[in-house]
PDB file of C-alpha atoms in Angstrom:
ATOM      1  CA  MET A  16     -23.990   5.446  21.367  1.00  0.00           C
ATOM      2  CA  ALA A  17     -22.485   3.228  18.674  1.00  0.00           C
ATOM      3  CA  THR A  18     -19.761   4.505  16.548  1.00  0.00           C
ATOM      4  CA  PHE A  19     -19.446   3.731  12.917  1.00  0.00           C
ATOM      5  CA  THR A  20     -15.883   2.912  12.000  1.00  0.00           C
ATOM      6  CA  THR A  21     -13.844   0.510   9.929  1.00  0.00           C
ATOM      7  CA  LEU A  22     -13.099  -3.127  10.864  1.00  0.00           C
ATOM      8  CA  SER A  23      -9.407  -2.688  11.300  1.00  0.00           C
ATOM      9  CA  ASP A  24     -10.056   0.431  13.551  1.00  0.00           C
ATOM     10  CA  ALA A  25     -12.746  -1.352  15.627  1.00  0.00           C
ATOM     11  CA  ILE A  26     -10.395  -4.279  16.376  1.00  0.00           C
ATOM     12  CA  ARG A  27      -7.316  -1.915  17.007  1.00  0.00           C
ATOM     13  CA  ASP A  28      -9.162   0.249  19.380  1.00  0.00           C
ATOM     14  CA  ASN A  29     -11.106  -2.245  21.184  1.00  0.00           C
ATOM     15  CA  VAL A  30      -9.288  -5.735  21.447  1.00  0.00           C
ATOM     16  CA  SER A  31      -6.101  -6.146  23.441  1.00  0.00           C
ATOM     17  CA  ASN A  32      -3.731  -8.788  24.497  1.00  0.00           C
ATOM     18  CA  GLY A  33      -4.980 -10.778  27.330  1.00  0.00           C
ATOM     19  CA  GLN A  34      -8.763 -10.125  27.109  1.00  0.00           C
ATOM     20  CA  SER A  35     -11.570 -12.505  27.234  1.00  0.00           C
ATOM     21  CA  ILE A  36     -13.410 -12.309  23.710  1.00  0.00           C
ATOM     22  CA  ALA A  37     -16.632 -13.818  22.838  1.00  0.00           C
ATOM     23  CA  MET A  38     -17.675 -14.346  19.161  1.00  0.00           C
ATOM     24  CA  GLU A  39     -21.384 -15.476  18.751  1.00  0.00           C
ATOM     25  CA  GLY A  40     -23.616 -16.516  16.231  1.00  0.00           C
ATOM     26  CA  PHE A  41     -25.532 -19.735  15.905  1.00  0.00           C
ATOM     27  CA  THR A  42     -24.877 -21.551  12.661  1.00  0.00           C
ATOM     28  CA  HIS A  43     -25.279 -18.318  10.785  1.00  0.00           C
ATOM     29  CA  LEU A  44     -23.850 -14.851  11.206  1.00  0.00           C
ATOM     30  CA  ILE A  45     -20.587 -16.169  12.504  1.00  0.00           C
ATOM     31  CA  PRO A  46     -18.197 -13.101  12.403  1.00  0.00           C
ATOM     32  CA  PHE A  47     -15.279 -14.706  10.365  1.00  0.00           C
ATOM     33  CA  ALA A  48     -14.108 -11.246   9.076  1.00  0.00           C
ATOM     34  CA  ALA A  49     -13.679  -9.798  12.529  1.00  0.00           C
ATOM     35  CA  ALA A  50     -11.988 -13.005  13.776  1.00  0.00           C
ATOM     36  CA  HIS A  51      -9.561 -12.736  10.689  1.00  0.00           C
ATOM     37  CA  GLU A  52      -8.818  -8.894  11.521  1.00  0.00           C
ATOM     38  CA  VAL A  53      -7.828 -10.108  15.114  1.00  0.00           C
ATOM     39  CA  ILE A  54      -5.356 -12.581  13.575  1.00  0.00           C
ATOM     40  CA  ARG A  55      -3.998  -9.998  11.181  1.00  0.00           C
ATOM     41  CA  GLN A  56      -3.313  -7.596  14.095  1.00  0.00           C
ATOM     42  CA  GLY A  57      -1.629 -10.159  15.978  1.00  0.00           C
ATOM     43  CA  VAL A  58      -3.613 -10.184  19.296  1.00  0.00           C
ATOM     44  CA  GLU A  59      -2.380 -12.694  21.641  1.00  0.00           C
ATOM     45  CA  ASP A  60      -3.268 -14.291  24.985  1.00  0.00           C
ATOM     46  CA  LEU A  61      -6.874 -14.304  24.635  1.00  0.00           C
ATOM     47  CA  THR A  62      -9.425 -16.233  26.593  1.00  0.00           C
ATOM     48  CA  LEU A  63     -12.050 -17.185  23.674  1.00  0.00           C
ATOM     49  CA  ILE A  64     -15.725 -17.781  24.689  1.00  0.00           C
ATOM     50  CA  ARG A  65     -18.301 -19.542  22.236  1.00  0.00           C
ATOM     51  CA  MET A  66     -21.123 -21.756  22.796  1.00  0.00           C
ATOM     52  CA  THR A  67     -20.058 -23.823  19.704  1.00  0.00           C
ATOM     53  CA  PRO A  68     -16.637 -23.076  18.718  1.00  0.00           C
ATOM     54  CA  ASP A  69     -16.072 -24.288  15.058  1.00  0.00           C
ATOM     55  CA  ILE A  70     -13.552 -23.376  12.519  1.00  0.00           C
ATOM     56  CA  ILE A  71     -13.458 -19.832  13.589  1.00  0.00           C
ATOM     57  CA  TYR A  72     -11.890 -20.725  16.813  1.00  0.00           C
ATOM     58  CA  ASP A  73      -9.708 -23.371  15.133  1.00  0.00           C
ATOM     59  CA  GLN A  74      -8.053 -20.733  13.130  1.00  0.00           C
ATOM     60  CA  LEU A  75      -7.500 -18.375  16.135  1.00  0.00           C
ATOM     61  CA  VAL A  76      -6.016 -21.248  18.409  1.00  0.00           C
ATOM     62  CA  GLY A  77      -3.914 -22.482  15.373  1.00  0.00           C
ATOM     63  CA  VAL A  78      -2.183 -19.014  15.156  1.00  0.00           C
ATOM     64  CA  GLY A  79      -1.489 -18.956  18.668  1.00  0.00           C
ATOM     65  CA  ALA A  80      -3.891 -16.160  19.671  1.00  0.00           C
ATOM     66  CA  ALA A  81      -5.628 -18.132  22.539  1.00  0.00           C
ATOM     67  CA  ARG A  82      -4.484 -19.255  26.009  1.00  0.00           C
ATOM     68  CA  LYS A  83      -7.901 -20.609  27.089  1.00  0.00           C
ATOM     69  CA  MET A  84     -11.267 -21.647  25.469  1.00  0.00           C
ATOM     70  CA  VAL A  85     -14.667 -21.451  27.535  1.00  0.00           C
ATOM     71  CA  PHE A  86     -17.171 -23.495  25.446  1.00  0.00           C
ATOM     72  CA  SER A  87     -19.946 -26.229  25.233  1.00  0.00           C
ATOM     73  CA  TYR A  88     -19.125 -27.949  22.100  1.00  0.00           C
ATOM     74  CA  ALA A  89     -16.116 -28.011  19.839  1.00  0.00           C
ATOM     75  CA  GLY A  90     -16.019 -29.539  16.157  1.00  0.00           C
ATOM     76  CA  ASN A  91     -16.225 -28.675  12.584  1.00  0.00           C
ATOM     77  CA  PRO A  92     -20.032 -28.904  11.784  1.00  0.00           C
ATOM     78  CA  GLY A  93     -20.635 -31.962   9.506  1.00  0.00           C
ATOM     79  CA  ALA A  94     -17.018 -32.655   8.948  1.00  0.00           C
ATOM     80  CA  GLY A  95     -15.571 -33.884  12.475  1.00  0.00           C
ATOM     81  CA  LEU A  96     -12.627 -32.516  14.575  1.00  0.00           C
ATOM     82  CA  LEU A  97     -11.140 -29.281  14.962  1.00  0.00           C
ATOM     83  CA  HIS A  98      -7.652 -30.320  14.272  1.00  0.00           C
ATOM     84  CA  ARG A  99      -5.757 -27.022  15.510  1.00  0.00           C
ATOM     85  CA  VAL A 100      -7.606 -27.154  18.670  1.00  0.00           C
ATOM     86  CA  ARG A 101      -6.664 -30.800  19.199  1.00  0.00           C
ATOM     87  CA  ASP A 102      -3.180 -30.106  18.352  1.00  0.00           C
ATOM     88  CA  ALA A 103      -3.009 -27.463  20.961  1.00  0.00           C
ATOM     89  CA  VAL A 104      -4.470 -29.429  23.691  1.00  0.00           C
ATOM     90  CA  GLU A 105      -2.742 -32.598  22.885  1.00  0.00           C
ATOM     91  CA  ASN A 106       0.642 -31.281  21.900  1.00  0.00           C
ATOM     92  CA  GLY A 107       0.895 -27.699  22.882  1.00  0.00           C
ATOM     93  CA  TRP A 108       1.249 -26.452  19.393  1.00  0.00           C
ATOM     94  CA  PRO A 109       1.587 -23.609  18.717  1.00  0.00           C
ATOM     95  CA  ARG A 110       0.972 -23.101  22.419  1.00  0.00           C
ATOM     96  CA  ALA A 111      -0.874 -24.839  25.345  1.00  0.00           C
ATOM     97  CA  LEU A 112      -4.626 -24.329  25.367  1.00  0.00           C
ATOM     98  CA  GLU A 113      -6.572 -24.310  28.732  1.00  0.00           C
ATOM     99  CA  LEU A 114     -10.103 -25.670  28.373  1.00  0.00           C
ATOM    100  CA  GLU A 115     -13.126 -25.043  30.187  1.00  0.00           C
ATOM    101  CA  GLU A 116     -16.098 -27.105  29.252  1.00  0.00           C
ATOM    102  CA  HIS A 117     -19.723 -26.614  29.876  1.00  0.00           C
ATOM    103  CA  SER A 118     -23.011 -27.664  28.718  1.00  0.00           C
ATOM    104  CA  HIS A 119     -25.109 -25.427  26.273  1.00  0.00           C
ATOM    105  CA  ALA A 120     -27.635 -24.808  29.104  1.00  0.00           C
ATOM    106  CA  ALA A 121     -24.761 -23.701  31.364  1.00  0.00           C
ATOM    107  CA  MET A 122     -23.436 -21.257  28.716  1.00  0.00           C
ATOM    108  CA  ALA A 123     -26.817 -19.691  27.841  1.00  0.00           C
ATOM    109  CA  ASN A 124     -27.422 -19.098  31.586  1.00  0.00           C
ATOM    110  CA  ALA A 125     -24.083 -17.916  32.262  1.00  0.00           C
ATOM    111  CA  TYR A 126     -24.519 -15.241  29.322  1.00  0.00           C
ATOM    112  CA  HIS A 127     -28.011 -14.378  30.840  1.00  0.00           C
ATOM    113  CA  ALA A 128     -26.507 -13.773  34.337  1.00  0.00           C
ATOM    114  CA  GLY A 129     -23.618 -11.698  32.802  1.00  0.00           C
ATOM    115  CA  ALA A 130     -26.153  -9.572  30.860  1.00  0.00           C
ATOM    116  CA  ALA A 131     -28.210  -9.070  34.348  1.00  0.00           C
ATOM    117  CA  ASN A 132     -24.908  -8.115  35.976  1.00  0.00           C
ATOM    118  CA  LEU A 133     -25.304 -11.123  38.491  1.00  0.00           C
ATOM    119  CA  PRO A 134     -22.151 -12.972  39.659  1.00  0.00           C
ATOM    120  CA  SER A 135     -23.514 -16.332  38.696  1.00  0.00           C
ATOM    121  CA  ALA A 136     -26.170 -18.518  36.995  1.00  0.00           C
ATOM    122  CA  VAL A 137     -28.226 -21.107  38.771  1.00  0.00           C
ATOM    123  CA  PHE A 138     -30.227 -23.677  36.828  1.00  0.00           C
ATOM    124  CA  ARG A 139     -31.061 -27.424  36.721  1.00  0.00           C
ATOM    125  CA  GLY A 140     -28.291 -29.042  34.954  1.00  0.00           C
ATOM    126  CA  TYR A 141     -25.150 -31.471  34.993  1.00  0.00           C
ATOM    127  CA  ARG A 142     -27.186 -34.266  36.502  1.00  0.00           C
ATOM    128  CA  GLY A 143     -25.457 -37.623  35.564  1.00  0.00           C
ATOM    129  CA  THR A 144     -22.515 -35.926  33.963  1.00  0.00           C
ATOM    130  CA  ASP A 145     -18.759 -36.055  34.511  1.00  0.00           C
ATOM    131  CA  LEU A 146     -18.074 -32.437  33.580  1.00  0.00           C
ATOM    132  CA  THR A 147     -18.125 -31.426  37.433  1.00  0.00           C
ATOM    133  CA  ASN A 148     -15.015 -33.792  37.747  1.00  0.00           C
ATOM    134  CA  VAL A 149     -12.912 -31.761  35.195  1.00  0.00           C
ATOM    135  CA  ASN A 150     -14.295 -28.088  35.548  1.00  0.00           C
ATOM    136  CA  ARG A 151     -13.886 -26.521  38.975  1.00  0.00           C
ATOM    137  CA  ASN A 152     -16.192 -23.679  37.923  1.00  0.00           C
ATOM    138  CA  ILE A 153     -19.253 -25.972  38.105  1.00  0.00           C
ATOM    139  CA  LYS A 154     -20.730 -25.646  41.727  1.00  0.00           C
ATOM    140  CA  SER A 155     -24.047 -26.480  43.405  1.00  0.00           C
ATOM    141  CA  VAL A 156     -26.381 -24.653  45.671  1.00  0.00           C
ATOM    142  CA  ILE A 157     -29.501 -25.446  47.783  1.00  0.00           C
ATOM    143  CA  CYS A 158     -32.508 -23.415  46.812  1.00  0.00           C
ATOM    144  CA  PRO A 159     -33.570 -21.613  49.942  1.00  0.00           C
ATOM    145  CA  PHE A 160     -37.303 -22.076  49.010  1.00  0.00           C
ATOM    146  CA  THR A 161     -37.351 -25.615  47.850  1.00  0.00           C
ATOM    147  CA  ASN A 162     -34.392 -27.332  49.278  1.00  0.00           C
ATOM    148  CA  GLU A 163     -33.638 -28.477  45.612  1.00  0.00           C
ATOM    149  CA  LYS A 164     -29.814 -28.875  44.645  1.00  0.00           C
ATOM    150  CA  LEU A 165     -29.196 -26.731  41.718  1.00  0.00           C
ATOM    151  CA  ALA A 166     -25.985 -26.302  39.284  1.00  0.00           C
ATOM    152  CA  CYS A 167     -24.115 -22.976  39.636  1.00  0.00           C
ATOM    153  CA  VAL A 168     -21.570 -21.482  37.252  1.00  0.00           C
ATOM    154  CA  PRO A 169     -20.060 -18.032  37.173  1.00  0.00           C
ATOM    155  CA  ALA A 170     -21.613 -15.400  34.856  1.00  0.00           C
ATOM    156  CA  ILE A 171     -19.983 -14.647  31.423  1.00  0.00           C
ATOM    157  CA  ARG A 172     -18.907 -11.191  31.319  1.00  0.00           C
ATOM    158  CA  PRO A 173     -16.478 -10.708  28.205  1.00  0.00           C
ATOM    159  CA  ASP A 174     -14.236  -7.997  27.779  1.00  0.00           C
ATOM    160  CA  VAL A 175     -15.231  -7.836  24.085  1.00  0.00           C
ATOM    161  CA  THR A 176     -18.232  -9.387  22.236  1.00  0.00           C
ATOM    162  CA  ILE A 177     -18.157  -9.439  18.403  1.00  0.00           C
ATOM    163  CA  ILE A 178     -21.058 -10.410  16.531  1.00  0.00           C
ATOM    164  CA  HIS A 179     -22.082 -10.183  12.840  1.00  0.00           C
ATOM    165  CA  ALA A 180     -25.696  -9.014  11.681  1.00  0.00           C
ATOM    166  CA  GLN A 181     -27.780  -8.411   8.682  1.00  0.00           C
ATOM    167  CA  ARG A 182     -28.141  -4.652   9.117  1.00  0.00           C
ATOM    168  CA  ALA A 183     -27.920  -1.454  11.285  1.00  0.00           C
ATOM    169  CA  ASP A 184     -29.591   1.805  10.974  1.00  0.00           C
ATOM    170  CA  ARG A 185     -27.878   5.182  11.174  1.00  0.00           C
ATOM    171  CA  ASN A 186     -28.678   5.674  14.946  1.00  0.00           C
ATOM    172  CA  GLY A 187     -26.698   2.472  15.675  1.00  0.00           C
ATOM    173  CA  ASN A 188     -29.633   0.122  16.306  1.00  0.00           C
ATOM    174  CA  VAL A 189     -28.913  -3.342  14.818  1.00  0.00           C
ATOM    175  CA  GLN A 190     -31.206  -6.074  13.310  1.00  0.00           C
ATOM    176  CA  ILE A 191     -30.646  -9.821  13.401  1.00  0.00           C
ATOM    177  CA  ASP A 192     -33.040 -11.898  11.420  1.00  0.00           C
ATOM    178  CA  GLY A 193     -33.352 -15.825  11.300  1.00  0.00           C
ATOM    179  CA  ILE A 194     -31.919 -18.002  13.950  1.00  0.00           C
ATOM    180  CA  VAL A 195     -30.943 -16.230  17.058  1.00  0.00           C
ATOM    181  CA  GLY A 196     -28.618 -17.830  19.468  1.00  0.00           C
ATOM    182  CA  VAL A 197     -27.066 -15.882  22.438  1.00  0.00           C
ATOM    183  CA  GLN A 198     -25.963 -12.933  20.676  1.00  0.00           C
ATOM    184  CA  LYS A 199     -28.260 -10.392  22.529  1.00  0.00           C
ATOM    185  CA  GLU A 200     -27.129 -11.759  25.911  1.00  0.00           C
ATOM    186  CA  ALA A 201     -23.474 -11.895  24.901  1.00  0.00           C
ATOM    187  CA  VAL A 202     -23.590  -8.250  23.618  1.00  0.00           C
ATOM    188  CA  LEU A 203     -25.389  -6.974  26.879  1.00  0.00           C
ATOM    189  CA  ALA A 204     -23.085  -8.982  29.070  1.00  0.00           C
ATOM    190  CA  ALA A 205     -19.952  -7.320  27.468  1.00  0.00           C
ATOM    191  CA  LYS A 206     -17.971  -4.321  28.387  1.00  0.00           C
ATOM    192  CA  VAL A 207     -17.469  -3.540  24.661  1.00  0.00           C
ATOM    193  CA  ALA A 208     -19.360  -4.832  21.717  1.00  0.00           C
ATOM    194  CA  ILE A 209     -18.346  -4.881  18.142  1.00  0.00           C
ATOM    195  CA  VAL A 210     -21.105  -5.579  15.367  1.00  0.00           C
ATOM    196  CA  THR A 211     -20.186  -6.131  11.644  1.00  0.00           C
ATOM    197  CA  VAL A 212     -23.074  -5.987   9.265  1.00  0.00           C
ATOM    198  CA  GLU A 213     -23.976  -6.574   5.790  1.00  0.00           C
ATOM    199  CA  GLU A 214     -25.544  -3.245   5.230  1.00  0.00           C
ATOM    200  CA  ILE A 215     -26.378   0.037   6.755  1.00  0.00           C
ATOM    201  CA  VAL A 216     -29.980   1.494   6.339  1.00  0.00           C
ATOM    202  CA  ASP A 217     -31.793   4.625   7.016  1.00  0.00           C
ATOM    203  CA  ASP A 218     -34.777   3.009   9.079  1.00  0.00           C
ATOM    204  CA  LEU A 219     -35.139  -0.510  10.409  1.00  0.00           C
ATOM    205  CA  ARG A 220     -38.629   0.053  10.858  1.00  0.00           C
ATOM    206  CA  ALA A 221     -39.165   0.443   7.072  1.00  0.00           C
ATOM    207  CA  LEU A 222     -37.888  -3.027   6.580  1.00  0.00           C
ATOM    208  CA  PRO A 223     -40.417  -6.074   6.829  1.00  0.00           C
ATOM    209  CA  ASN A 224     -39.181  -9.001   9.026  1.00  0.00           C
ATOM    210  CA  ARG A 225     -37.856 -11.537   6.619  1.00  0.00           C
ATOM    211  CA  ASN A 226     -38.209 -14.289   9.189  1.00  0.00           C
ATOM    212  CA  ALA A 227     -40.442 -14.818  12.245  1.00  0.00           C
ATOM    213  CA  ASN A 228     -37.367 -14.582  14.577  1.00  0.00           C
ATOM    214  CA  THR A 229     -35.925 -11.042  14.684  1.00  0.00           C
ATOM    215  CA  CYS A 230     -33.953  -9.448  17.277  1.00  0.00           C
ATOM    216  CA  ILE A 231     -33.082  -5.664  17.634  1.00  0.00           C
ATOM    217  CA  LEU A 232     -30.255  -4.454  19.533  1.00  0.00           C
ATOM    218  CA  PRO A 233     -30.521  -0.725  20.561  1.00  0.00           C
ATOM    219  CA  GLY A 234     -27.540   1.403  19.698  1.00  0.00           C
ATOM    220  CA  TRP A 235     -26.609   2.199  23.359  1.00  0.00           C
ATOM    221  CA  CYS A 236     -25.468  -1.401  23.950  1.00  0.00           C
ATOM    222  CA  VAL A 237     -23.126  -1.429  20.814  1.00  0.00           C
ATOM    223  CA  THR A 238     -19.556   0.215  20.959  1.00  0.00           C
ATOM    224  CA  ALA A 239     -18.879   0.150  17.298  1.00  0.00           C
ATOM    225  CA  ILE A 240     -20.466  -0.867  13.980  1.00  0.00           C
ATOM    226  CA  CYS A 241     -18.496  -1.857  10.740  1.00  0.00           C
ATOM    227  CA  HIS A 242     -20.004  -2.257   7.546  1.00  0.00           C
ATOM    228  CA  VAL A 243     -18.627  -5.546   6.333  1.00  0.00           C
ATOM    229  CA  PRO A 244     -20.406  -7.166   3.385  1.00  0.00           C
ATOM    230  CA  LYS A 245     -20.042 -11.121   3.680  1.00  0.00           C
ATOM    231  CA  GLY A 246     -18.520 -10.570   7.084  1.00  0.00           C
ATOM    232  CA  ALA A 247     -19.767 -14.084   8.108  1.00  0.00           C
ATOM    233  CA  ALA A 248     -18.732 -16.104   5.177  1.00  0.00           C
ATOM    234  CA  PRO A 249     -18.122 -19.086   5.015  1.00  0.00           C
ATOM    235  CA  SER A 250     -21.243 -19.321   7.379  1.00  0.00           C
ATOM    236  CA  TYR A 251     -24.336 -17.997   6.097  1.00  0.00           C
ATOM    237  CA  ALA A 252     -26.419 -14.690   6.433  1.00  0.00           C
ATOM    238  CA  THR A 253     -30.115 -15.407   6.415  1.00  0.00           C
ATOM    239  CA  GLY A 254     -31.586 -13.442   3.493  1.00  0.00           C
ATOM    240  CA  TYR A 255     -27.944 -12.496   1.865  1.00  0.00           C
ATOM    241  CA  TYR A 256     -25.785 -15.546   1.104  1.00  0.00           C
ATOM    242  CA  PRO A 257     -25.762 -19.288   1.674  1.00  0.00           C
ATOM    243  CA  ARG A 258     -23.344 -21.336   3.630  1.00  0.00           C
ATOM    244  CA  ASP A 259     -20.274 -22.685   1.967  1.00  0.00           C
ATOM    245  CA  ASN A 260     -20.560 -26.386   2.830  1.00  0.00           C
ATOM    246  CA  ASP A 261     -17.630 -27.138   0.639  1.00  0.00           C
ATOM    247  CA  PHE A 262     -15.329 -25.048   2.512  1.00  0.00           C
ATOM    248  CA  TYR A 263     -16.257 -26.632   5.804  1.00  0.00           C
ATOM    249  CA  LEU A 264     -15.217 -29.872   4.174  1.00  0.00           C
ATOM    250  CA  GLU A 265     -11.980 -28.685   2.956  1.00  0.00           C
ATOM    251  CA  TRP A 266     -11.208 -27.081   6.219  1.00  0.00           C
ATOM    252  CA  SER A 267     -10.723 -30.611   7.598  1.00  0.00           C
ATOM    253  CA  ARG A 268      -8.189 -31.277   5.125  1.00  0.00           C
ATOM    254  CA  ILE A 269      -6.560 -27.790   5.377  1.00  0.00           C
ATOM    255  CA  SER A 270      -6.374 -27.812   9.150  1.00  0.00           C
ATOM    256  CA  SER A 271      -5.034 -31.394   9.654  1.00  0.00           C
ATOM    257  CA  ASP A 272      -1.598 -30.326   8.855  1.00  0.00           C
ATOM    258  CA  ARG A 273       0.241 -27.659  10.491  1.00  0.00           C
ATOM    259  CA  ASP A 274       2.455 -26.222   7.387  1.00  0.00           C
ATOM    260  CA  ARG A 275      -0.779 -26.480   5.178  1.00  0.00           C
ATOM    261  CA  PHE A 276      -2.794 -24.584   7.765  1.00  0.00           C
ATOM    262  CA  LEU A 277       0.009 -21.946   8.233  1.00  0.00           C
ATOM    263  CA  ALA A 278       0.085 -21.615   4.515  1.00  0.00           C
ATOM    264  CA  TRP A 279      -3.681 -21.040   4.156  1.00  0.00           C
ATOM    265  CA  ILE A 280      -3.575 -18.397   7.093  1.00  0.00           C
ATOM    266  CA  GLU A 281      -0.712 -16.537   5.073  1.00  0.00           C
ATOM    267  CA  GLU A 282      -2.593 -16.560   1.682  1.00  0.00           C
ATOM    268  CA  HIS A 283      -6.237 -16.118   2.829  1.00  0.00           C
ATOM    269  CA  VAL A 284      -6.001 -14.044   6.039  1.00  0.00           C
ATOM    270  CA  LEU A 285      -2.473 -12.110   6.269  1.00  0.00           C
ATOM    271  CA  ALA A 286      -2.361 -11.422   2.557  1.00  0.00           C
ATOM    272  CA  HIS A 287      -5.982  -9.940   2.178  1.00  0.00           C
ATOM    273  CA  PRO A 288      -6.898  -7.412   4.896  1.00  0.00           C
ATOM    274  CA  PHE A 289     -10.408  -6.340   4.666  1.00  0.00           C
ATOM    275  CA  ASP A 290     -10.310  -2.557   3.483  1.00  0.00           C
ATOM    276  CA  ALA A 291     -13.727  -1.497   3.133  1.00  0.00           C
ATOM    277  CA  SER A 292     -14.411   2.022   4.486  1.00  0.00           C
ATOM    278  CA  VAL A 293     -17.046   3.289   6.345  1.00  0.00           C
ATOM    279  CA  GLN A 294     -20.236   3.177   4.227  1.00  0.00           C
ATOM    280  CA  GLU A 295     -20.908   6.743   2.905  1.00  0.00           C
ATOM    281  CA  GLY A 296     -23.086   8.763   4.932  1.00  0.00           C
ATOM    282  CA  ALA A 297     -23.042   6.337   7.814  1.00  0.00           C
ATOM    283  CA  ARG A 298     -21.757   8.675  10.394  1.00  0.00           C
TER     284      ARG A 298
END
């Protein structure tokens, strides 16, 4: 059963040096507040896993928290490069970064396999690509029923998965509205799952679905729930607040210079810990 706690306690109790961490959320519900708490607590040597690492991982890589990134797309949506990731790969600053690149299909299937406690994912993919030449974890198998050659990748089983959602009830069940990516699979595949939410409510069933796409995560698969309003900003939370497009554009300028990046981290992350307490009555 999920425990209701503060964000700082959830990260302190569940995230350690050297772990593999998945922070998922597709275009919206990206867990920025949780990532910033990881930075504040100085966690290091992480393997960062994400289907579409954007500026949330640019920040973690830029402070030297990561040794490896497992991913299927890397960029600042609508603005171009991830300058801190590129600096780490090309120049080893602030430390060298190992890359394991996949396709979106491979990542999604690998999360599915992890959620099912399988060792690997088998699917049709990677035909006509060169990724197999640079990623030793892309293998092939022959289907015993059709003799078809299929792609095979290791299952993704993160030590910790962190996601943001719109709401949780007092029993620890979590509701995600809007675009749903691989949050469900990433949570089910992980040893530990931390969920930050916009609000905690008495009963999810009393709330009408705001979108056609709704995902419910049962409390038994969640380790910790933290009440973190605007925990996905500058990305958006469907039904709560919009995406801050101006910040995504500004990030390209901020992150393009090492000193400017470090000054931004100091001012906007290290100097402003999230100190919201557990919502009254949530326990």
